[in-house]
Short mmCIF file of C-alpha atoms in Angstrom, two decimals:
data_model
loop_
_atom_site.label_atom_id
_atom_site.label_comp_id
_atom_site.label_asym_id
_atom_site.label_seq_id
_atom_site.Cartn_x
_atom_site.Cartn_y
_atom_site.Cartn_z
CA UNK L 79 94.34 110.59 111.71
CA UNK L 80 92.41 109.36 114.23
CA UNK L 81 91.60 113.54 114.99
CA UNK L 82 90.28 114.76 111.23
CA UNK L 83 87.53 114.42 109.99
CA UNK L 84 87.70 112.82 106.39
CA UNK L 85 86.18 113.34 103.69
CA UNK L 86 87.38 110.03 102.27
CA UNK L 87 88.26 106.41 104.52
CA UNK L 88 89.82 104.28 102.08
CA UNK L 89 90.38 100.71 103.28
CA UNK L 90 93.24 99.08 101.04
CA UNK L 91 95.98 100.15 99.75
CA UNK L 92 97.29 98.20 96.30
CA UNK L 93 96.63 99.66 92.82
CA UNK L 94 93.49 100.49 92.76
CA UNK L 95 93.05 102.03 96.41
CA UNK L 96 96.22 104.09 96.11
CA UNK L 97 94.94 105.25 92.65
CA UNK L 98 91.09 106.34 94.21
CA UNK L 99 93.32 107.78 97.09
CA UNK L 100 94.73 110.08 94.07
CA UNK L 101 91.63 111.28 92.18
CA UNK L 102 90.37 112.86 94.87
CA UNK L 103 93.28 114.64 97.15
CA UNK L 104 93.40 115.91 93.23
CA UNK L 105 90.16 116.60 92.94
CA UNK L 106 89.95 118.47 96.56
CA UNK L 107 88.64 115.82 99.33
CA UNK L 108 90.42 115.24 102.68
CA UNK L 109 91.56 111.74 102.30
CA UNK L 110 92.87 108.67 104.56
CA UNK L 111 94.46 105.86 103.08
CA UNK L 112 94.41 103.00 105.76
CA UNK L 113 96.72 99.07 104.55
CA UNK L 114 96.93 96.74 106.49
CA UNK L 115 100.21 95.18 105.10
CA UNK L 116 102.69 97.59 103.29
CA UNK L 117 101.54 98.66 100.40
CA UNK L 118 101.12 96.90 97.40
CA UNK L 119 101.45 94.27 99.62
CA UNK L 120 99.61 91.81 98.50
CA UNK L 121 97.35 91.22 94.37
CA UNK L 122 99.54 94.72 93.38
CA UNK L 123 102.70 93.16 93.65
CA UNK L 124 101.48 89.72 92.07
CA UNK L 125 101.06 90.79 88.94
CA UNK L 126 102.47 90.03 84.95
CA UNK L 127 103.98 93.17 85.74
CA UNK L 128 100.92 93.96 82.55
CA UNK L 129 99.43 97.01 81.05
CA UNK L 130 97.67 95.61 78.34
CA UNK L 131 94.38 95.70 76.30
CA UNK L 132 93.73 91.87 77.17
CA UNK L 133 93.59 90.36 73.76
CA UNK L 134 91.92 87.39 74.87
CA UNK L 135 88.94 88.78 76.11
CA UNK L 136 88.21 89.44 72.52
CA UNK L 137 86.81 85.46 72.75
CA UNK L 138 83.92 86.45 75.69
CA UNK L 139 82.90 89.83 73.27
CA UNK L 140 83.92 91.26 75.88
CA UNK L 141 84.30 94.43 73.56
CA UNK L 142 83.29 97.40 75.94
CA UNK L 143 86.84 96.85 78.15
CA UNK L 144 89.60 96.07 75.88
CA UNK L 145 88.45 98.91 74.30
CA UNK L 146 88.74 101.17 78.19
CA UNK L 147 92.39 99.05 78.24
CA UNK L 148 93.26 99.73 75.76
CA UNK L 149 92.94 104.28 76.57
CA UNK L 150 94.29 103.17 80.17
CA UNK L 151 97.50 101.51 78.12
CA UNK L 152 98.55 104.71 76.54
CA UNK L 153 96.54 106.86 79.81
CA UNK L 154 99.21 105.40 81.26
CA UNK L 155 102.68 105.31 79.00
CA UNK L 156 101.80 109.07 79.22
CA UNK L 157 101.34 110.15 83.28
CA UNK L 158 104.79 107.44 83.96
CA UNK L 159 107.21 107.45 81.20
CA UNK L 160 109.24 106.28 83.62
CA UNK L 161 108.11 102.17 84.98
CA UNK L 162 105.46 101.77 81.73
CA UNK L 163 106.93 100.92 78.37
CA UNK L 164 105.90 99.07 74.49
CA UNK L 165 106.45 95.66 74.54
CA UNK L 166 106.78 93.91 71.59
CA UNK L 167 104.36 89.93 72.08
CA UNK L 168 104.72 86.52 69.32
CA UNK L 169 102.51 84.62 68.79
CA UNK L 170 103.06 81.35 67.01
CA UNK L 171 100.56 80.21 64.18
CA UNK L 172 99.33 77.31 63.65
CA UNK L 173 96.49 75.52 60.92
CA UNK L 174 93.72 76.84 60.46
CA UNK L 175 92.09 77.30 63.77
CA UNK L 176 91.90 79.69 65.82
CA UNK L 177 95.75 79.01 66.80
CA UNK L 178 96.12 79.95 62.72
CA UNK L 179 97.37 82.89 61.01
CA UNK L 180 93.48 83.61 59.63
CA UNK L 181 92.07 84.01 62.73
CA UNK L 182 94.74 85.15 64.80
CA UNK L 183 94.54 87.77 61.85
CA UNK L 184 91.32 88.75 62.12
CA UNK L 185 92.05 89.27 65.54
CA UNK L 186 94.90 91.44 66.30
CA UNK L 187 93.58 93.99 63.25
CA UNK L 188 89.84 94.65 65.42
CA UNK L 189 93.11 94.83 68.80
CA UNK L 190 94.56 97.19 66.68
CA UNK L 191 90.96 99.21 65.41
CA UNK L 192 90.19 99.25 69.05
CA UNK L 193 93.75 101.16 70.25
CA UNK L 194 93.22 103.71 67.65
CA UNK L 195 94.15 105.89 69.31
CA UNK L 196 96.99 104.16 70.99
CA UNK L 197 100.12 106.65 69.35
CA UNK L 198 98.56 110.30 69.92
CA UNK L 199 101.34 110.08 72.46
CA UNK L 200 104.47 113.04 72.14
CA UNK L 201 107.90 110.56 73.48
CA UNK L 202 108.10 108.53 70.04
CA UNK L 203 109.70 106.00 71.36
CA UNK L 204 106.73 105.46 73.60
CA UNK L 205 104.60 104.75 70.07
CA UNK L 206 103.37 100.56 69.12
CA UNK L 207 103.35 99.71 65.30
CA UNK L 208 99.76 97.82 64.43
CA UNK L 209 100.58 93.58 64.79
CA UNK L 210 103.26 92.33 61.74
CA UNK L 211 103.07 88.43 60.67
CA UNK L 212 106.74 87.15 60.30
CA UNK L 213 107.36 83.11 58.46
CA UNK L 214 108.22 79.58 60.55
CA UNK L 215 111.79 80.57 61.39
CA UNK L 216 111.95 83.83 61.91
CA UNK L 217 109.42 83.03 65.24
CA UNK L 218 111.72 79.81 65.37
CA UNK L 219 114.58 81.88 66.27
CA UNK L 220 113.32 84.00 69.05
CA UNK L 221 112.05 81.68 70.57
CA UNK L 222 113.81 77.66 69.31
CA UNK L 223 112.27 75.58 72.14
CA UNK L 224 108.81 76.00 70.18
CA UNK L 225 106.59 72.69 69.85
CA UNK L 226 107.86 73.28 65.84
CA UNK L 227 104.67 70.24 64.40
CA UNK L 228 102.22 72.40 62.91
CA UNK L 229 104.27 75.65 63.38
CA UNK L 230 103.66 77.60 60.64
CA UNK L 231 105.08 81.32 61.71
CA UNK L 232 103.37 83.61 64.41
CA UNK L 233 101.77 87.59 64.81
CA UNK L 234 103.51 90.15 66.52
CA UNK L 235 101.82 92.17 68.12
CA UNK L 236 102.66 95.22 71.16
CA UNK L 237 101.23 96.17 74.35
CA UNK L 238 102.88 96.95 77.57
CA UNK L 239 104.91 96.59 80.28
CA UNK L 240 105.08 97.93 84.16
CA UNK L 241 108.68 98.09 85.21
CA UNK L 242 107.84 97.66 88.99
CA UNK L 243 104.21 97.78 89.67
CA UNK L 244 105.13 98.22 93.77
CA UNK L 245 106.93 100.84 92.93
CA UNK L 246 104.00 102.62 90.68
CA UNK L 247 101.39 101.68 92.85
CA UNK L 248 103.74 103.44 95.33
CA UNK L 249 104.37 106.40 92.99
CA UNK L 250 99.98 107.42 93.73
CA UNK L 251 100.37 107.44 97.66
CA UNK L 252 103.68 109.78 97.46
CA UNK L 253 101.38 111.98 94.80
CA UNK L 254 98.30 111.88 97.35
CA UNK L 255 100.42 112.93 100.21
CA UNK L 256 101.80 115.38 98.47
CA UNK L 257 98.52 117.35 97.48
CA UNK L 258 97.54 116.55 101.44
CA UNK L 259 96.12 112.76 101.73
CA UNK L 260 96.82 111.17 104.66
CA UNK L 261 98.14 108.28 104.46
CA UNK L 262 99.32 104.64 106.77
CA UNK L 263 100.74 100.96 106.07
CA UNK L 264 100.56 98.14 108.64
CA UNK L 265 97.26 99.54 109.31
CA UNK L 266 94.37 97.03 110.24
CA UNK L 267 91.00 98.06 110.54
CA UNK L 268 88.65 95.72 112.24
CA UNK L 269 85.97 97.40 111.57
CA UNK L 270 82.71 99.83 111.27
CA UNK L 271 82.03 102.67 113.66
CA UNK L 272 78.51 102.60 112.94
CA UNK L 273 75.00 104.45 113.63
CA UNK L 274 71.68 103.73 113.28
CA UNK L 275 68.65 106.51 111.68
CA UNK L 276 66.65 106.97 108.93
CA UNK L 277 65.75 103.81 106.69
CA UNK L 278 69.28 101.69 108.12
CA UNK L 279 72.44 101.70 109.28
CA UNK L 280 75.53 104.70 108.75
CA UNK L 281 79.38 103.80 108.00
CA UNK L 282 80.96 106.66 109.68
CA UNK L 283 84.37 105.41 109.20
CA UNK L 284 86.79 102.98 110.85
CA UNK L 285 88.29 100.93 113.71
CA UNK L 286 91.47 101.00 112.96
CA UNK L 287 93.93 98.26 114.34
CA UNK L 288 98.05 99.60 114.58
CA UNK L 289 99.83 96.51 113.45
CA UNK L 290 103.78 98.17 114.50
CA UNK L 291 102.28 99.28 118.84
CA UNK L 292 99.02 97.50 119.14
CA UNK L 293 97.36 100.57 120.11
CA UNK L 294 93.66 100.66 117.93
CA UNK L 295 92.21 104.24 116.71
CA UNK L 296 89.23 105.25 115.51
CA UNK L 297 89.00 107.08 111.94
CA UNK L 298 85.72 108.48 111.11
CA UNK L 299 84.78 110.00 107.84
CA UNK L 300 81.27 110.82 105.46
CA UNK L 301 82.73 108.13 103.29
CA UNK L 302 84.01 104.74 103.56
CA UNK L 303 85.39 103.05 100.12
CA UNK L 304 86.17 99.37 100.53
CA UNK L 305 89.10 99.68 98.05
CA UNK L 306 90.51 95.94 99.33
CA UNK L 307 90.67 93.75 97.31
CA UNK L 308 90.95 89.50 97.23
CA UNK L 309 90.08 90.58 101.23
CA UNK L 310 87.10 92.80 99.69
CA UNK L 311 83.94 90.77 100.66
CA UNK L 312 85.79 89.33 104.02
CA UNK L 313 84.94 93.64 104.78
CA UNK L 314 82.32 93.86 103.56
CA UNK L 315 81.35 90.89 105.87
CA UNK L 316 82.02 93.16 109.25
CA UNK L 317 79.89 95.74 108.19
CA UNK L 318 76.73 92.88 107.21
CA UNK L 319 76.29 89.36 107.77
CA UNK L 320 76.38 87.68 104.60
CA UNK L 321 77.62 90.44 101.68
CA UNK L 322 75.71 91.30 98.67
CA UNK L 323 78.83 90.31 97.16
CA UNK L 324 80.98 87.27 96.59
CA UNK L 325 84.16 87.41 95.17
CA UNK L 326 85.86 84.35 92.64
CA UNK L 327 89.80 84.42 94.49
CA UNK L 328 92.13 83.21 91.33
CA UNK L 329 95.94 82.36 92.75
CA UNK L 330 98.93 82.55 89.74
CA UNK L 331 102.07 82.59 90.34
CA UNK L 332 105.10 83.05 87.93
CA UNK L 333 108.02 82.15 87.63
CA UNK L 334 111.71 84.04 87.09
CA UNK L 335 114.51 82.61 84.57
CA UNK L 336 116.90 83.80 83.04
CA UNK L 337 116.62 85.66 79.32
CA UNK L 338 114.35 83.05 76.82
CA UNK L 339 113.37 85.55 74.79
CA UNK L 340 115.76 87.91 74.01
CA UNK L 341 113.37 91.59 74.03
CA UNK L 342 110.27 89.99 72.94
CA UNK L 343 107.79 88.31 75.40
CA UNK L 344 105.68 84.92 74.00
CA UNK L 345 101.78 84.03 74.83
CA UNK L 346 102.12 80.13 74.32
CA UNK L 347 99.11 77.42 75.05
CA UNK L 348 99.87 74.27 76.27
CA UNK L 349 97.71 71.75 75.78
CA UNK L 350 97.83 70.31 80.17
CA UNK L 351 97.93 73.90 80.82
CA UNK L 352 95.71 76.48 78.73
CA UNK L 353 97.83 79.79 77.94
CA UNK L 354 100.24 81.27 79.31
CA UNK L 355 102.90 83.90 78.70
CA UNK L 356 107.00 84.66 78.43
CA UNK L 357 107.89 87.64 79.16
CA UNK L 358 111.39 89.45 79.71
CA UNK L 359 111.86 91.76 82.61
CA UNK L 360 114.75 94.01 84.01
CA UNK L 361 116.73 91.91 81.87
CA UNK L 362 115.30 87.69 83.52
CA UNK L 363 112.74 86.00 82.21
CA UNK L 364 108.50 86.44 83.87
CA UNK L 365 106.24 83.28 83.05
CA UNK L 366 103.63 83.53 84.44
CA UNK L 367 100.51 82.55 85.15
CA UNK L 368 98.78 80.16 86.68
CA UNK L 369 94.57 80.19 87.14
CA UNK L 370 93.13 78.21 89.64
CA UNK L 371 90.20 79.60 92.55
CA UNK L 372 91.84 79.72 95.68
CA UNK L 373 88.93 78.66 98.12
CA UNK L 374 90.95 79.72 101.63
CA UNK L 375 91.37 82.38 102.94
CA UNK L 376 93.88 85.27 100.99
CA UNK L 377 96.58 85.38 104.11
CA UNK L 378 97.61 81.63 103.16
CA UNK L 379 98.60 81.89 100.00
CA UNK L 380 101.45 81.38 98.76
CA UNK L 381 103.43 79.17 95.92
CA UNK L 382 104.73 75.72 97.11
CA UNK L 383 106.93 73.76 95.38
CA UNK L 384 104.47 71.16 93.89
CA UNK L 385 102.82 74.44 92.22
CA UNK L 386 107.02 74.88 90.70
CA UNK L 387 106.77 71.24 90.02
CA UNK L 388 102.98 71.97 88.07
CA UNK L 389 103.61 74.99 86.01
CA UNK L 390 106.92 74.21 84.93
CA UNK L 391 105.38 70.61 83.19
CA UNK L 392 102.96 73.70 81.56
CA UNK L 393 105.98 74.84 80.14
CA UNK L 394 107.65 73.18 79.32
CA UNK L 395 104.89 70.60 77.38
CA UNK L 396 103.96 75.01 76.18
CA UNK L 397 107.54 74.60 74.93
CA UNK L 398 109.66 71.24 74.88
CA UNK L 399 112.92 72.01 73.64
CA UNK L 400 113.02 74.65 77.04
CA UNK L 401 113.53 71.74 79.31
CA UNK L 402 113.35 74.10 82.37
CA UNK L 403 113.79 72.56 86.01
CA UNK L 404 112.47 73.77 89.39
CA UNK L 405 117.74 74.80 89.63
CA UNK L 406 116.16 76.69 86.65
CA UNK L 407 113.86 79.31 89.05
CA UNK L 408 115.67 81.67 90.87
CA UNK L 409 112.28 82.95 92.20
CA UNK L 410 108.81 82.54 92.25
CA UNK L 411 105.50 85.27 93.25
CA UNK L 412 101.92 84.71 93.18
CA UNK L 413 99.37 87.02 93.61
CA UNK L 414 95.12 86.61 93.79
CA UNK L 415 92.95 88.07 91.67
CA UNK L 416 89.91 89.32 92.91
CA UNK L 417 87.05 88.07 90.09
CA UNK L 418 83.38 89.68 90.71
CA UNK L 419 81.22 85.87 91.36
CA UNK L 420 78.82 85.50 88.75
CA UNK L 421 78.71 81.84 88.92
CA UNK L 422 75.20 81.05 90.68
CA UNK L 423 75.01 79.89 93.62
CA UNK L 424 75.62 75.70 93.21
CA UNK L 425 76.99 76.55 89.60
CA UNK L 426 81.78 75.54 90.05
CA UNK L 427 83.90 78.08 89.87
CA UNK L 428 85.61 79.57 86.59
CA UNK L 429 87.96 81.63 87.43
CA UNK L 430 89.38 81.61 83.57
CA UNK L 431 86.35 82.67 82.33
CA UNK L 432 85.49 85.17 84.72
CA UNK L 433 85.36 88.39 83.85
CA UNK L 434 87.56 91.23 84.61
CA UNK L 435 85.16 93.71 84.81
CA UNK L 436 84.98 96.07 87.69
CA UNK L 437 82.10 97.32 89.72
CA UNK L 438 81.58 100.49 91.96
CA UNK L 439 78.97 99.33 94.50
CA UNK L 440 77.12 101.38 96.54
CA UNK L 441 75.82 99.12 99.52
CA UNK L 442 73.70 102.57 100.30
CA UNK L 443 71.68 102.53 96.87
CA UNK L 444 71.36 98.70 97.31
CA UNK L 445 71.97 97.45 101.14
CA UNK L 446 70.93 100.47 103.34
CA UNK L 447 73.45 100.50 105.38
CA UNK L 448 75.44 104.44 103.94
CA UNK L 449 78.25 106.08 103.85
CA UNK L 450 79.52 102.43 101.68
CA UNK L 451 81.22 101.65 98.64
CA UNK L 452 83.25 98.84 97.58
CA UNK L 453 85.29 98.92 94.00
CA UNK L 454 85.20 95.39 93.43
CA UNK L 455 87.43 92.81 90.85
CA UNK L 456 89.16 94.83 87.37
CA UNK L 457 92.33 95.07 86.81
CA UNK L 458 96.03 96.23 86.91
CA UNK L 459 95.76 98.24 83.60
CA UNK L 460 92.46 99.86 84.28
CA UNK L 461 92.46 100.87 88.45
CA UNK L 462 92.96 104.05 86.82
CA UNK L 463 89.34 104.41 85.83
CA UNK L 464 87.73 102.82 88.24
CA UNK L 465 88.89 104.89 90.19
CA UNK L 466 87.46 108.27 88.59
CA UNK L 467 84.53 105.90 88.50
CA UNK L 468 84.95 105.91 92.60
CA UNK L 469 85.11 109.38 93.39
CA UNK L 470 82.28 110.25 90.56
CA UNK L 471 80.29 107.83 92.92
CA UNK L 472 81.49 109.25 96.19
CA UNK L 473 81.36 113.19 94.85
CA UNK L 474 77.34 112.64 93.90
CA UNK L 475 77.48 110.93 97.76
CA UNK L 476 79.00 114.04 99.03
CA UNK L 477 76.85 116.53 98.06
CA UNK L 478 80.33 117.95 96.77
CA UNK L 479 80.69 119.16 93.10
CA UNK L 480 84.45 118.81 93.09
CA UNK L 481 87.16 119.53 90.51
CA UNK L 482 87.27 117.29 86.77
CA UNK L 483 88.92 114.02 87.40
CA UNK L 484 93.00 115.10 86.20
CA UNK L 485 94.80 111.77 86.90
CA UNK L 486 94.37 111.11 82.87
CA UNK L 487 96.72 114.36 82.23
CA UNK L 488 98.66 114.37 85.30
CA UNK L 489 102.15 112.84 85.88
CA UNK L 490 102.78 110.38 89.21
CA UNK L 491 105.70 111.47 91.72
CA UNK L 492 108.02 110.56 89.23
CA UNK L 493 106.61 111.03 85.72
CA UNK L 494 107.49 115.16 85.20
CA UNK L 495 109.38 113.10 82.52
CA UNK L 496 107.98 114.65 78.36
CA UNK L 497 110.59 112.19 76.20
CA UNK L 498 112.45 109.48 78.93
CA UNK L 499 114.98 107.99 76.86
CA UNK L 500 116.25 112.46 75.87
CA UNK L 501 115.69 112.26 80.33
CA UNK L 502 118.44 109.42 80.85
CA UNK L 503 120.67 110.87 78.08
CA UNK L 504 120.85 114.64 80.18
CA UNK L 505 121.04 112.94 83.83
CA UNK L 506 123.47 110.73 82.71
CA UNK L 507 125.25 113.70 81.76
CA UNK L 508 125.61 115.72 84.13
CA UNK L 509 125.88 113.23 86.88
CA UNK L 510 129.28 111.45 85.78
CA UNK L 511 130.52 111.20 88.91
CA UNK L 512 127.50 107.69 89.49
CA UNK L 513 128.25 105.08 86.51
CA UNK L 514 125.93 105.00 84.12
CA UNK L 515 124.10 102.45 85.68
CA UNK L 516 123.39 103.83 88.88
CA UNK L 517 122.12 106.63 86.88
CA UNK L 518 119.65 104.36 84.76
CA UNK L 519 118.68 102.51 87.66
CA UNK L 520 117.32 106.17 89.68
CA UNK L 521 115.82 107.06 86.90
CA UNK L 522 113.89 104.08 86.34
CA UNK L 523 112.40 103.78 89.93
CA UNK L 524 112.40 107.35 90.54
CA UNK L 525 111.61 109.58 87.45
CA UNK L 526 112.14 112.81 87.29
CA UNK L 527 112.18 112.73 91.17
CA UNK L 528 116.19 111.26 91.20
CA UNK L 529 117.63 114.47 91.69
CA UNK L 530 116.24 114.28 95.39
CA UNK L 531 118.08 110.62 95.49
CA UNK L 532 121.60 112.19 94.50
CA UNK L 533 121.03 114.94 97.18
CA UNK L 534 120.41 112.87 99.77
CA UNK L 535 122.84 110.78 98.38
CA UNK L 536 125.93 113.14 98.70
CA UNK L 537 125.66 114.67 102.63
CA UNK L 538 127.23 110.80 103.15
CA UNK L 539 129.88 108.63 101.84
CA UNK L 540 127.41 105.56 102.27
CA UNK L 541 125.16 106.69 100.36
CA UNK L 542 126.37 106.65 97.00
CA UNK L 543 128.33 103.09 97.74
CA UNK L 544 126.87 99.99 96.15
CA UNK L 545 124.56 97.96 98.38
CA UNK L 546 126.72 95.30 96.85
CA UNK L 547 129.46 95.52 93.56
CA UNK L 548 126.68 93.77 90.93
CA UNK L 549 124.53 96.18 92.19
CA UNK L 550 122.53 99.00 90.86
CA UNK L 551 121.21 100.37 93.89
CA UNK L 552 122.86 103.27 97.11
CA UNK L 553 122.81 103.42 99.79
CA UNK L 554 120.89 106.60 99.70
CA UNK L 555 118.29 104.83 98.17
CA UNK L 556 117.47 102.58 101.66
CA UNK L 557 117.51 105.84 103.82
CA UNK L 558 115.74 108.13 101.54
CA UNK L 559 113.03 104.15 101.93
CA UNK L 560 112.43 104.87 105.68
CA UNK L 561 112.34 109.46 106.17
CA UNK L 562 110.06 109.32 103.23
CA UNK L 563 108.63 106.37 101.95
CA UNK L 564 107.12 105.18 104.75
CA UNK L 565 109.79 101.99 104.79
CA UNK L 566 109.52 100.39 107.94
CA UNK L 567 111.08 96.78 107.71
CA UNK L 568 113.43 96.26 105.78
CA UNK L 569 111.28 93.95 103.22
CA UNK L 570 109.36 97.60 103.18
CA UNK L 571 113.03 98.50 101.22
CA UNK L 572 113.54 95.45 99.06
CA UNK L 573 110.45 94.46 97.53
CA UNK L 574 108.08 97.24 97.53
CA UNK L 575 110.92 100.55 97.44
CA UNK L 576 113.78 99.83 95.08
CA UNK L 577 112.33 96.50 94.01
CA UNK L 578 116.06 95.22 94.33
CA UNK L 579 114.75 91.57 96.06
CA UNK L 580 111.62 91.11 93.37
CA UNK L 581 114.47 88.90 91.16
CA UNK L 582 115.49 87.10 93.62
CA UNK L 583 117.23 86.66 96.83
CA UNK L 584 120.04 89.18 97.09
CA UNK L 585 123.73 89.09 98.28
CA UNK L 586 124.33 88.20 101.69
CA UNK L 587 126.35 91.06 101.32
CA UNK L 588 123.69 93.46 100.19
CA UNK L 589 121.24 92.19 102.59
CA UNK L 590 124.03 93.18 105.69
CA UNK L 591 124.65 96.85 104.17
CA UNK L 592 121.14 97.41 103.33
CA UNK L 593 119.92 95.92 107.49
CA UNK L 594 122.68 98.38 108.71
CA UNK L 595 122.18 101.04 107.41
CA UNK L 596 118.04 100.62 108.96
CA UNK L 597 118.73 99.58 111.99
CA UNK L 598 120.63 102.98 112.13
CA UNK L 599 118.66 104.67 111.09
CA UNK L 600 115.82 103.46 113.16
CA UNK L 601 117.68 102.14 116.51
CA UNK L 602 117.15 98.55 115.79
CA UNK L 603 119.76 96.07 117.86
CA UNK L 604 121.41 93.36 116.42
CA UNK L 605 118.06 90.89 117.61
CA UNK L 606 115.90 93.57 116.05
CA UNK L 607 117.81 93.44 112.98
CA UNK L 608 118.51 89.47 112.43
CA UNK L 609 114.74 89.27 113.26
CA UNK L 610 114.53 91.29 109.54
CA UNK L 611 116.08 90.03 107.33
CA UNK L 612 114.45 86.07 109.07
CA UNK L 613 111.52 88.03 107.90
CA UNK L 614 112.83 88.79 104.59
CA UNK L 615 113.46 85.05 104.41
CA UNK L 616 110.43 84.24 103.09
CA UNK L 617 110.00 85.83 99.77
CA UNK L 618 112.34 83.40 99.17
CA UNK L 619 110.37 80.33 100.59
CA UNK L 620 108.28 78.25 99.59
CA UNK L 621 105.67 77.45 101.93
CA UNK L 622 104.77 73.19 102.61
CA UNK L 623 102.45 71.66 100.19
CA UNK L 624 98.53 71.14 100.01
CA UNK L 625 98.50 74.94 102.51
CA UNK L 626 98.38 77.69 100.29
#
């Protein structure tokens, strides 16, 4: 990479940077993508797994954002049919106010109208019905722990859910690489390459430290794009002393429990902690999320026992019959939302009501630092559209006439599937030597590329074997992650290439077998193997109270 002249050098390997790399590569630009940790390591993996229109943004009058989100929701279903699926939500209704039947009906009617094109899809399984009203008894059947006092029934509406956000992000990067982009994880940008002249200075690329080898490199590009999410203002600070944009970092923790509400998600209000979601996901339930301003360094973020204890109080207040305890929490995780700070200098920061809109900031136009764009704010659902805006602006800056944006209709890396359910059924018929749950799992994680994994599995008996007796994951997934997907550490493979660890700590048998496969493939000795297992354990341990 240090010997190549790029059109775009993108800093940040989360969903924003990955989407920009995919769009730019499809349009013919020479792209470099740099990520200081592993791809999808930060905010991208810390989401509620939702692709949604943002129903509550209607309250704030952000109609354009809601419409953008609803349009993008449909696009996600088309380009990633193996990863994005409809999800019903129950909104319980109480009394006559904002939580009453009338107000809810008005809001959901408007939501449905704004998503007028939601069912322009080839796959009937992806189509989303309009909202409907359910009785008090039906609402309690879905979730018996709802507050019963004043409960009048509920409304069911539909949004969408990601099967594995980390994997979905990786598909953008794999697709970009297939189109000629270069990508590096564990590549930390430590500064900008600068020149002076004209009305100010120009950014000509970045200095990068390879965190695996310790070596430093210079990566040059005509335009550098800051897509570093919660670190974006920190990265700006490497170019100018007083960054022109500041972020509010919103900390959102989630807990994962046994399945609580069948196949229906809930949006629940607590009197002591606002709204939270109860979301069915891969046979479990995600409960989230908190929304509090995080004022420490982004790298210091984590989940503490105090975080979990306080959040369980909120959950049990909103669902008083549930009685969740710490023992019910099978896993936990956290994300930092990067929100553009629009509060006055002395104003109190408010992450809950801060806009989720994105901004593409041209430092040359605004601050005389040419060659640098910053993609700020935004949300998972609108990341593809943000990328389109960035590449459109980049083309103008570069003076290049590019192909039109094609990401709205181009399937992702594993997304070349017209109808997902028949695709899985056909795969099970072709691969009857494998158990149906193995094919289901490969279909969801690898989509149209699943035969590549099965071809690799057929080369050695140990690669066909389950990683443990209860797991649908097989050895070939680990080896493929190393050989073809840049997994350098055990947690890369188990947390972000396969999703094995995203439901909680895997069994010792599974961890041991995966570590053995990677050790043999990468030449780890016994000490390194144990280091990798210890490194993985960080994801299942809380941080000390007061440190995160």
